[in-house]
Each structure stands twice: as structure tokens, then as C-alpha cells.
Coordinates of C-alpha atoms in Angstrom, one line a residue:
X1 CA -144.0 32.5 149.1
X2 CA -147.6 33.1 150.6
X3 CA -150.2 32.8 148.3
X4 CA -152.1 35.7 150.2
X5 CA -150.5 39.2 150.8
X6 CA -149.3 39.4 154.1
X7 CA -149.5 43.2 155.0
X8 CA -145.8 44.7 156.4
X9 CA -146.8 46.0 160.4
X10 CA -145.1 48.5 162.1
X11 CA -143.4 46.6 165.4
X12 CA -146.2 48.4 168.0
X13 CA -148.8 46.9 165.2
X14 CA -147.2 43.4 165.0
X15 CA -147.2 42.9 168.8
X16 CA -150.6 43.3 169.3
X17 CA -151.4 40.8 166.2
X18 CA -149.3 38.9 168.5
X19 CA -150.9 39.5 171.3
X20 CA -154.3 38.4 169.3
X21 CA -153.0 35.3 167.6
X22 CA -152.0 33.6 171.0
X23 CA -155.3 34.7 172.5
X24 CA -157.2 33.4 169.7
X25 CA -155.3 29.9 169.5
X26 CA -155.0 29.5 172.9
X27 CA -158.7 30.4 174.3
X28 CA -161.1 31.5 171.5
X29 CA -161.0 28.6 169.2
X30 CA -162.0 26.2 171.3
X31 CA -165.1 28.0 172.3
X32 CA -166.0 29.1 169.2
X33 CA -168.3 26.8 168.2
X34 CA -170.2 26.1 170.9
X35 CA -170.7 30.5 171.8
X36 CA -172.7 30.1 168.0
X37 CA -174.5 27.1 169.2
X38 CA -175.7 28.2 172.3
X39 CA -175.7 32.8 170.8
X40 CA -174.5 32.7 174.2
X41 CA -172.5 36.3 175.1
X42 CA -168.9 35.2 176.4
X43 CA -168.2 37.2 179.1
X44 CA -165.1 35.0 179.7
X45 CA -163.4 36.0 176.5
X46 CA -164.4 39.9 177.4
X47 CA -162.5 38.8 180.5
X48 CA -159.8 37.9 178.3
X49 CA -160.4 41.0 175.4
X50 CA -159.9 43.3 179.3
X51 CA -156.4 41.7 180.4
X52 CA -154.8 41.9 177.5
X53 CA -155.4 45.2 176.9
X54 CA -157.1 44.5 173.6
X55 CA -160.3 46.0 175.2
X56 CA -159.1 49.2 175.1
X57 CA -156.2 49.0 172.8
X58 CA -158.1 51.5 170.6
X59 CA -158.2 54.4 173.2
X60 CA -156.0 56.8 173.4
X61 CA -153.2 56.6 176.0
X62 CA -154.2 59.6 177.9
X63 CA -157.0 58.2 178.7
X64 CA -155.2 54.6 180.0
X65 CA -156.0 52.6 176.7
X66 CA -153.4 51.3 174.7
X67 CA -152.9 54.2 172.2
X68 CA -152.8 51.6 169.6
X69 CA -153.2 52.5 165.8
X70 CA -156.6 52.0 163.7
X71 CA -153.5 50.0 161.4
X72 CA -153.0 47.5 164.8
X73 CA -156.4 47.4 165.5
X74 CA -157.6 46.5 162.0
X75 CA -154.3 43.7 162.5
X76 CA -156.3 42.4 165.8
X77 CA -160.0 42.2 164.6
X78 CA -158.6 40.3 161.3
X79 CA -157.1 37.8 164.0
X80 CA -159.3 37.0 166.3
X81 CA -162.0 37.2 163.4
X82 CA -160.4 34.2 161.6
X83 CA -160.8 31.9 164.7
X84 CA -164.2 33.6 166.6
X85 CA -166.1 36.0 164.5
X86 CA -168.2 37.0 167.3
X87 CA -165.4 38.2 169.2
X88 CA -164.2 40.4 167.1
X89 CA -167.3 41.8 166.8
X90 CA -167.4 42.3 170.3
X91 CA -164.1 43.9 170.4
X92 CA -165.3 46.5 167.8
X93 CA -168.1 47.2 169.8
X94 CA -166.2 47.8 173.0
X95 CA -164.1 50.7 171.7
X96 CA -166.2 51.6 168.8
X97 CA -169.1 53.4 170.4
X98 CA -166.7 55.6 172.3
X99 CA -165.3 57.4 168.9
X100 CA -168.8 59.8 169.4
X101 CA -167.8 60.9 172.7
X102 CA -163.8 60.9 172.3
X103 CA -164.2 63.3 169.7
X104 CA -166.8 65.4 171.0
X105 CA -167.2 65.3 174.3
X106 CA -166.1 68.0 177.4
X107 CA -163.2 67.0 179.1
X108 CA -165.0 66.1 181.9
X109 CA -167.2 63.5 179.5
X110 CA -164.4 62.7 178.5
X111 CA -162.7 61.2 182.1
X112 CA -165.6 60.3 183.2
X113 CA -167.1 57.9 180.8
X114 CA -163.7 56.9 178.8
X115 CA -162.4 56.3 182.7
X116 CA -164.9 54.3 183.6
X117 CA -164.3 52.5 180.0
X118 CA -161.1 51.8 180.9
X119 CA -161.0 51.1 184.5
X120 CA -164.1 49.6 185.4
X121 CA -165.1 48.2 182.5
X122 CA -167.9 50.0 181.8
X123 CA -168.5 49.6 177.9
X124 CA -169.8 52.1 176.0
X125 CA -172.3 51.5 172.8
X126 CA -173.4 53.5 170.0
X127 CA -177.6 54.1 169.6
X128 CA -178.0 55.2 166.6
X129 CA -180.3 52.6 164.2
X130 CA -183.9 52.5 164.5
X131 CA -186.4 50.3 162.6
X132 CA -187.4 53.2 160.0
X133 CA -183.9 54.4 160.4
X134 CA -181.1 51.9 159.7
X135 CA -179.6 53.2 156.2
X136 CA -181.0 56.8 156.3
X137 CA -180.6 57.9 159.9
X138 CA -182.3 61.4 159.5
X139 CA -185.6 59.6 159.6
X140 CA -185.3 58.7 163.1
X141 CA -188.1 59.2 165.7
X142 CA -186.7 59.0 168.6
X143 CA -187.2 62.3 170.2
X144 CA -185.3 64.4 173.0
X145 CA -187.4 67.6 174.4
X146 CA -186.6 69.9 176.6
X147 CA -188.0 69.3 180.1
X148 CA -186.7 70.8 183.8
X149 CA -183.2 71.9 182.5
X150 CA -182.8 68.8 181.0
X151 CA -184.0 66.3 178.1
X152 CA -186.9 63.7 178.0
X153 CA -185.4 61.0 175.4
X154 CA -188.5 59.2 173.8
X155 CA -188.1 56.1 171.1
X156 CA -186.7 52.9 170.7
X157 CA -182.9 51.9 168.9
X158 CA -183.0 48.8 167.3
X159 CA -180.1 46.0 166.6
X160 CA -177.9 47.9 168.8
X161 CA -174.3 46.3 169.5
X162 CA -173.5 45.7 173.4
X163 CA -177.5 46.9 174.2
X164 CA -178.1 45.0 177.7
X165 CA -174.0 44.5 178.3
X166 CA -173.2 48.0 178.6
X167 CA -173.0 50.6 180.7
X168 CA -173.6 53.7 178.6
X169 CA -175.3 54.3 175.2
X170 CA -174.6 57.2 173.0
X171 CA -178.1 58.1 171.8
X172 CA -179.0 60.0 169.1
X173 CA -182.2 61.8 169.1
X174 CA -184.4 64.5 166.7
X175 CA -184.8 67.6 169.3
X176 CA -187.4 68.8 166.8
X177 CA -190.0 67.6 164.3
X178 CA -189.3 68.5 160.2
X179 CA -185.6 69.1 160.6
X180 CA -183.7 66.2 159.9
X181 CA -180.2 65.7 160.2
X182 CA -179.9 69.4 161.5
X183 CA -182.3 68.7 164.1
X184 CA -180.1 65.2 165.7
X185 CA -178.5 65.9 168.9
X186 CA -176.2 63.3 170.9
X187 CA -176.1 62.2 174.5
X188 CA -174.9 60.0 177.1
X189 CA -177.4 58.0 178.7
X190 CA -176.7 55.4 181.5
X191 CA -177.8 52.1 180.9
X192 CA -179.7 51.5 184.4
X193 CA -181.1 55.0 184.2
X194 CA -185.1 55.0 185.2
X195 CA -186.6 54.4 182.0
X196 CA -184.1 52.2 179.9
X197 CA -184.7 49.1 179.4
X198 CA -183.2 46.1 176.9
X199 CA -186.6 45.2 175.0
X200 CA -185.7 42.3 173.4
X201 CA -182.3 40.2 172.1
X202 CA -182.2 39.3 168.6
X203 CA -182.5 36.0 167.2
X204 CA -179.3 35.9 164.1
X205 CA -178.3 34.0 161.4
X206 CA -174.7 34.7 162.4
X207 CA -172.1 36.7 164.7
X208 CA -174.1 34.6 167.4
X209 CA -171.6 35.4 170.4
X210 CA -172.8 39.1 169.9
X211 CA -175.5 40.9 171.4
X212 CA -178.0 43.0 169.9
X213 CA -180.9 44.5 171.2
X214 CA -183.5 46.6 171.1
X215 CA -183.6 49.9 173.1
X216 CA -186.5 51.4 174.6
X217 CA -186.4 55.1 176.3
X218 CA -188.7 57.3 178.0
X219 CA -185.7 59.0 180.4
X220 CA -184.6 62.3 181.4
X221 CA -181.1 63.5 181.1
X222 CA -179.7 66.2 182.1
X223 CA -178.5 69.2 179.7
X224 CA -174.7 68.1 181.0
X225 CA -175.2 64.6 179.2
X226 CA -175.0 66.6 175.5
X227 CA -172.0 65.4 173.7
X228 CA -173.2 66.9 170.3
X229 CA -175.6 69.6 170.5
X230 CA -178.6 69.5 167.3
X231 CA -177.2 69.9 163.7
X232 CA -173.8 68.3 164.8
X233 CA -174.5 65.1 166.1
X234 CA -174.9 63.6 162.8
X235 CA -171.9 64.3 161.1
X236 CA -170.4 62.6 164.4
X237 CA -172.2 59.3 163.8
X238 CA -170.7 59.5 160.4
X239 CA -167.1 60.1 161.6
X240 CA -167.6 56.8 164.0
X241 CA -169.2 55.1 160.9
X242 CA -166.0 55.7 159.0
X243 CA -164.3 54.2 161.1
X244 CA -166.3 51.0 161.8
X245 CA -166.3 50.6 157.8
X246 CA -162.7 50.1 158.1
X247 CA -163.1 47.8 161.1
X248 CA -165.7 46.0 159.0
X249 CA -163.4 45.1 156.3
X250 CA -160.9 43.8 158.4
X251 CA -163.1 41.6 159.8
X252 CA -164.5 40.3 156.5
X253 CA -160.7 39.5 156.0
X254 CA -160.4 37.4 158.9
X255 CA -163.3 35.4 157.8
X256 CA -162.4 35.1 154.0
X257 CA -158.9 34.0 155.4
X258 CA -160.6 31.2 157.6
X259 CA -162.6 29.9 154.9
X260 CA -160.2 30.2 152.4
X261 CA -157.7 28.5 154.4
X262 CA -160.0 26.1 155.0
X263 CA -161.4 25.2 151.8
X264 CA -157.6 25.3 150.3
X265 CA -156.5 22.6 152.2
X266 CA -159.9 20.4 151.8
X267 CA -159.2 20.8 148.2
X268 CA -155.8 19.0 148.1
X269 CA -156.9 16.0 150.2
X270 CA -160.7 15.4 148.9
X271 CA -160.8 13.4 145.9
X272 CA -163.4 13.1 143.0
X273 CA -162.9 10.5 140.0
X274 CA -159.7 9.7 141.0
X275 CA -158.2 13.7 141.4
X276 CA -157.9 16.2 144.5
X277 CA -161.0 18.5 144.1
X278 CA -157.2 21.1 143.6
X279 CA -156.9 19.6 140.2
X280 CA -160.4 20.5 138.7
X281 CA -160.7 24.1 137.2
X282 CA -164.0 24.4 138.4
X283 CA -162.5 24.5 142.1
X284 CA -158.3 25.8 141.0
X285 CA -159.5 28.5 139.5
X286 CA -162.3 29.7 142.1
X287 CA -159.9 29.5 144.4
X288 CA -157.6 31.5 142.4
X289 CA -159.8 34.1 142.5
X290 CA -160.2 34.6 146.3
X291 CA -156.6 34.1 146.8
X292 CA -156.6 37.5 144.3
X293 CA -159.4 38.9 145.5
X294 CA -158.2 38.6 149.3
X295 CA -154.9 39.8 148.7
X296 CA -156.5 42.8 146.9
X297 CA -159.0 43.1 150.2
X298 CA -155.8 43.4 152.5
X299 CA -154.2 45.4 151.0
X300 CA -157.5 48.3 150.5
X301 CA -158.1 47.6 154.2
X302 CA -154.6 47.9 155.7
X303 CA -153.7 51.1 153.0
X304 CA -157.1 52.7 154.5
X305 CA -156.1 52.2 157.9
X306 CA -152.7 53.6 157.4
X307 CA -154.6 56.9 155.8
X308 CA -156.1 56.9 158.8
X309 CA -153.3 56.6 161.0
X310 CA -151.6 59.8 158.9
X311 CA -154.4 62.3 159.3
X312 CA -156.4 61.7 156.2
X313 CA -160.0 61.8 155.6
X314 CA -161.4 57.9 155.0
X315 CA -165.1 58.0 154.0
X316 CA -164.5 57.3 150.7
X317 CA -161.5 54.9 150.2
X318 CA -163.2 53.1 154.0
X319 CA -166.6 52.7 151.7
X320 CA -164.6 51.1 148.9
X321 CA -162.8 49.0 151.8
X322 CA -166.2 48.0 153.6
X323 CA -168.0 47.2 150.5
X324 CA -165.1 45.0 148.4
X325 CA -163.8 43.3 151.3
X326 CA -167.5 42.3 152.9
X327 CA -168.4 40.9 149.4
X328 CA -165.1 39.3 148.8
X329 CA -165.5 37.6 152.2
X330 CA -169.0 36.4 150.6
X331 CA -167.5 34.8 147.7
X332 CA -164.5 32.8 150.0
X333 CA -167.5 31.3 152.4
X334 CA -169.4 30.4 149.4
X335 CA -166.6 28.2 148.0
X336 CA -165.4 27.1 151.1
X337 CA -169.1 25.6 151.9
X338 CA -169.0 24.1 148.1
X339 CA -165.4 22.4 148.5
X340 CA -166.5 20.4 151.8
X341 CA -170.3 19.6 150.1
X342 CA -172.4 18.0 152.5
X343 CA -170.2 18.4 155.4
X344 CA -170.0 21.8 154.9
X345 CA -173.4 22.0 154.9
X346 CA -174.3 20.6 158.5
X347 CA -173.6 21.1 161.7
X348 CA -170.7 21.4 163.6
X349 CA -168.7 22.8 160.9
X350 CA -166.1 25.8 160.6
X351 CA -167.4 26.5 157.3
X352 CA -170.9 26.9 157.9
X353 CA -170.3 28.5 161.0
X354 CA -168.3 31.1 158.6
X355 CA -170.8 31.1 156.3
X356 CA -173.3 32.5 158.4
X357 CA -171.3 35.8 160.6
X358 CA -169.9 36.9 156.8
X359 CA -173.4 38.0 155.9
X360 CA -173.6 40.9 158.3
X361 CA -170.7 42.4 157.0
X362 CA -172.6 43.1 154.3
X363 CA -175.0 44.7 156.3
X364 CA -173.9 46.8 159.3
X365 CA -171.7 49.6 159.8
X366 CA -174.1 50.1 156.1
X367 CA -175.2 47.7 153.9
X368 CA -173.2 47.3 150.4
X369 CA -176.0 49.8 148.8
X370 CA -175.5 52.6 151.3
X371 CA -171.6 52.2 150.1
X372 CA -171.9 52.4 146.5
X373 CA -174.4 55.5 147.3
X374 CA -171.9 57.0 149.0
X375 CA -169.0 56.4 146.1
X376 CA -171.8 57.3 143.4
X377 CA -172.5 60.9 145.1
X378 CA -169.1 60.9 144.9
X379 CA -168.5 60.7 141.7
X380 CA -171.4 62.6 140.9
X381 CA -170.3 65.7 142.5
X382 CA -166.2 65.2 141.6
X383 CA -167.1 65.1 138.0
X384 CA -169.9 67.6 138.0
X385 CA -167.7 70.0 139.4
X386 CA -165.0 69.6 136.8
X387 CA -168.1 70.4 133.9
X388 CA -168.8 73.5 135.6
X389 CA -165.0 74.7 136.2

């Protein structure tokens, strides 16, 4: 009997973990390492990501993705983030910012951009952060104002997923100064339009393999490019956000499984004073609790998924996922760079290497505060309503 709950996959679920697994043993592992050495972007496992179908496994089937479930999806990133963190970031980011524009968009958006998606490999990303807006989004200054039938987009997007790799960005502008969330619009900006550039490609701690940029417009678009028009873009960012929490805490999952797996078996064949580092309490029982804790993580993620899947609204249960799973991952890096000591504290090591991508999923897709603010307006307004009834 596994000491870690295995979660029960329906069979379309299972053969795209498959699918992963064999992708991930095969060709991602190997690489792994040396894409966080070098934060080199590895085109040839988006090569990989595109003929398998896991690129667009997310899309809907009308479209020519794969149809697959946010259940299977969730299965994949887990995978592939055990083995290559990055990647799974990337995979996220592929299908990810298209949620805005799937949901939204005109039919003829739709075709064009999810076509191209799908076809040519055209990725999509999702603009939304900027430096003074990263947890509270209604402060952002990037502007769009009217100009010749069209839009002048004005601002910069920072740490944004895919920026410099894609093809299209889903920006998310203020159309008018004092409003707030009611004044965000949403629109589709081509990537080599006149007046886009890739500023800058950040430095990280972790998730190396990944690219994030920062954003810099002063482009026209035309009026046809408006997926959300001003007072409903934001809620869409929100919807997508959802669904990246839940995307989030599968991929803290994968990494907690790494390192625990990894710091479980150092345990039994490491000895101190004469005993596997197993047969101390100090270690046992820590990893007692991430086994528990992990399980527990699974089983929020995969149960949010499935809600999902069914029609049911996820922000909250997906905050709960996002923030226990993110800082369960935390604590399984932390003991598996304690059980390998020194060696887990230099370079090359799997450890360390896992150490480092785990913090950002603590951070993006909103950081562990922005999630308990979420659950504690929750609870605020559930059980204020029930005094007033």
C-alpha cells in the first residue's frame, strides 16, 4: 500500500498521465538540470509538449485541442512537474492564457487565435500584472484610449509568462482614469505588432526553463481586437485565475512528490551514529507529516478539479487548493534539502533544484496572502449574512 494517495483517474485522464510519464522519463529528465543551469527556454521540449498533444490538451475539441478535462490536465502538470518544473510551467502557460479569450471572445476570435494556437503554434499569454499591480490588479496603469476607430494601449506588464515566446497577449488595460476594476477592458494584441516589444527577461530564483518578461506597449488596435469590453474584463482575469490556482496546486504536488520521494529514500540508506537518518524522530516523523500533508494536497487538488469538471464554481475551494498545496510543497523541499545536508545544498542536486521552482508557487497565479484574503472575505460575508437573516 502507497504511502501517498494515489487519486482514482477516469481512463481519458489516466492516458494522458500516461502520455506525460513517458514524456517526462524518456526526454525531460535528462534535460532538466542543465534548462535550470543555463534559464535557457527549451523549445525542444515545447516541440515535444506540441506532438503529443499535451500542448493543447486543454482546448476544447471544437477548436482541434484535445478536449481534455481540468481533472487530466491537473494529472499531466503533476507529472511532468515532478521531473521538470519548468516545463510544466510552460505547459500551463501555453493553454492558460487562452481561458480569457475562449470564454469571451466572438466566434471569429475565437477561430482565429485558438486556430492559430492550435495549428501553428502560435501561443497565447495572459498580460495582466504590472509592477504597482501584481496582487490588486485594479491599480493598473496601463491605459487603452480611444484613437481612429481603434485603441492606443499605453503601459508596461511585468513578469509575464511566455512574454517574448508568444504570439499573442491578452492585455488588460484601464480605458479611463478613477474607475477601477469597472473601467478594465481586454484585448488581443499581436506580439510583433509596431510598438511591442519584450523589455527585459527576468533573472529567477527558480522555474528557470520559463520565461518571463516585461511588456512594453505604445500600439494601436483596432476596436475588433476587444475580447471584454470595460467593467467585464476583470471578472474574466479572475475566471482564468481560478483556474491557474488549481493548476498551481497540482504543480506544487508534483514537486512535493519529487522531493519527498527523494528525501524518503535518502533517509533509509544515509546513516548517522550507527542508524538510517529513517530511524530518528526528528526525520520519521517529518516525513510523516508530508506524507499526510501530501496526500491531503491531492486529494483538495484532484476533488477541485473534478468540481470543475462538473460545472461548479471553484474560487473558493481552488484558493484553499492553491494556498495548502503551494505551502505543503514548501515544507516537503525543506526536508528533502535537510535529509541530503550538504549535498543537498550544492550544486547539481535534484533537491536544491526543487527547492528553488516551489517558491513561486507561493507567489503567482496569487501569492498565499491574496488567498487567505480571498477565503477571509468569504467568511466574512457567509457569516455576516447569516447575523442579518
Amino acid at each position: 500500500m502507497a504511502i501517498i494517495w494515489d487519486p482514482p483517474l477516469e481512463p481519458d485522464a489516466s492516458v494522458w498521465r500516461d502520455i506525460a510519464r513517458r514524456i517526462a522519463h524518456d526526454y525531460l529528465a535528462p534535460r532538466a538540470a542543465a534548462i535550470d543551469r543555463d534559464q535557457r527556454y527549451p523549445r525542444e521540449n515545447v516541440e515535444l509538449l506540441h506532438e503529443s498533444g499535451i500542448a493543447a490538451m486543454f482546448i476544447p475539441k471544437q477548436f482541434g485541442g484535445g478536449g481534455a478535462s481540468l481533472s487530466a490536465f491537473c494529472a499531466v502538470i503533476e507529472e511532468l512537474a515532478q521531473v521538470c518544473a519548468s516545463t510544466s510551467g510552460i505547459v500551463a502557460t501555453l493553454q492558460l492564457g487562452a481561458l480569457p479569450l475562449l470564454r469571451a471572445g466572438t466566434d471569429q476570435q475565437k477561430d482565429f487565435y485558438i486556430g492559430a494556437l492550435v495549428h501553428e503554434r502560435k501561443a497565447i499569454s495572459f498580460a495582466l500584472s504590472e509592477q504597482e499591480a501584481g496582487s490588486d490588479p485594479s491599480n493598473m496603469r496601463t491605459m487603452a484610449t480611444p484613437e481612429n476607430g481603434g485603441w492606443r494601449l499605453r503601459g508596461e506588464k511585468r513578469w509575464i509568462g511566455g512574454g517574448g515566446e508568444c504570439a499573442y497577449y491578452v492585455v488588460f488595460a484601464q480605458t479611463a482614469v478613477g474607475l477601477g476594476r469597472r473601467g478594465i477592458a481586454a484585448f488581443m494584441v499581436a506580439a510583433d505588432a509596431d510598438g511591442v516589444r519584450d523589455d527585459a527577461r527576468e533573472d529567477k530564483m527558480g522555474m528557470r526553463g520559463t520565461v518571463n518578461t516585461t511588456v512594453v506597449l505604445d500600439t494601436w488596435v483596432a476596436q475588433s481586437s476587444m475580447i471584454a469590453p470595460p467593467g467585464k474584463a476583470l471578472k474574466l482575469a479572475l475566471e482564468a485565475l481560478n483556474v491557474g490556482r488549481v493548476v498551481v496546486a497540482a504543480q506544487s504536488n508534483g514537486i512535493a512528490l519529487a522531493a519527498f520521494n527523494a528525501a524518503a529514500r535518502r533517509a533509509v540508506v544515509r546513516t548517522t551514529f550507527g542508524h538510517a537518518l529513517v530511524e530518528h524522530q526528528g526525520i520519521s516523523f517529518k516525513l510523516a507529516d508530508v506524507a499526510t500533508r501530501l496526500s491531503a494536497g491531492r486529494m483538495l487538488a484532484y476533488e477541485t478539479a473534478r468540481n470543475f469538471d462538473t460545472g461548479k464554481d471553484v474560487a473558493l475551494i481552488g484558493a484553499q487548493a492553491k494556498l495548502f498545496c503551494s505551502e505543503a510543497a514548501h515544507d516537503a523541499v525543506d526536508i528533502g534539502v535537510q535529509v541530503f545536508g550538504g549535498e543537498g545544498f550544492v550544486k547539481p542536486s535534484l533537491v536544491e533544484r526543487l527547492y528553488r521552482d516551489q517558491r513561486a508557487t507561493e507567489i503567482y497565479e496569487g501569492t498565499s496572502e491574496i488567498q487567505r484574503l480571498v477565503l477571509a472575505r468569504a467568511i466574512h460575508a457567509e457569516f455576516n449574512n447569516e447575523e442579518q437573516a
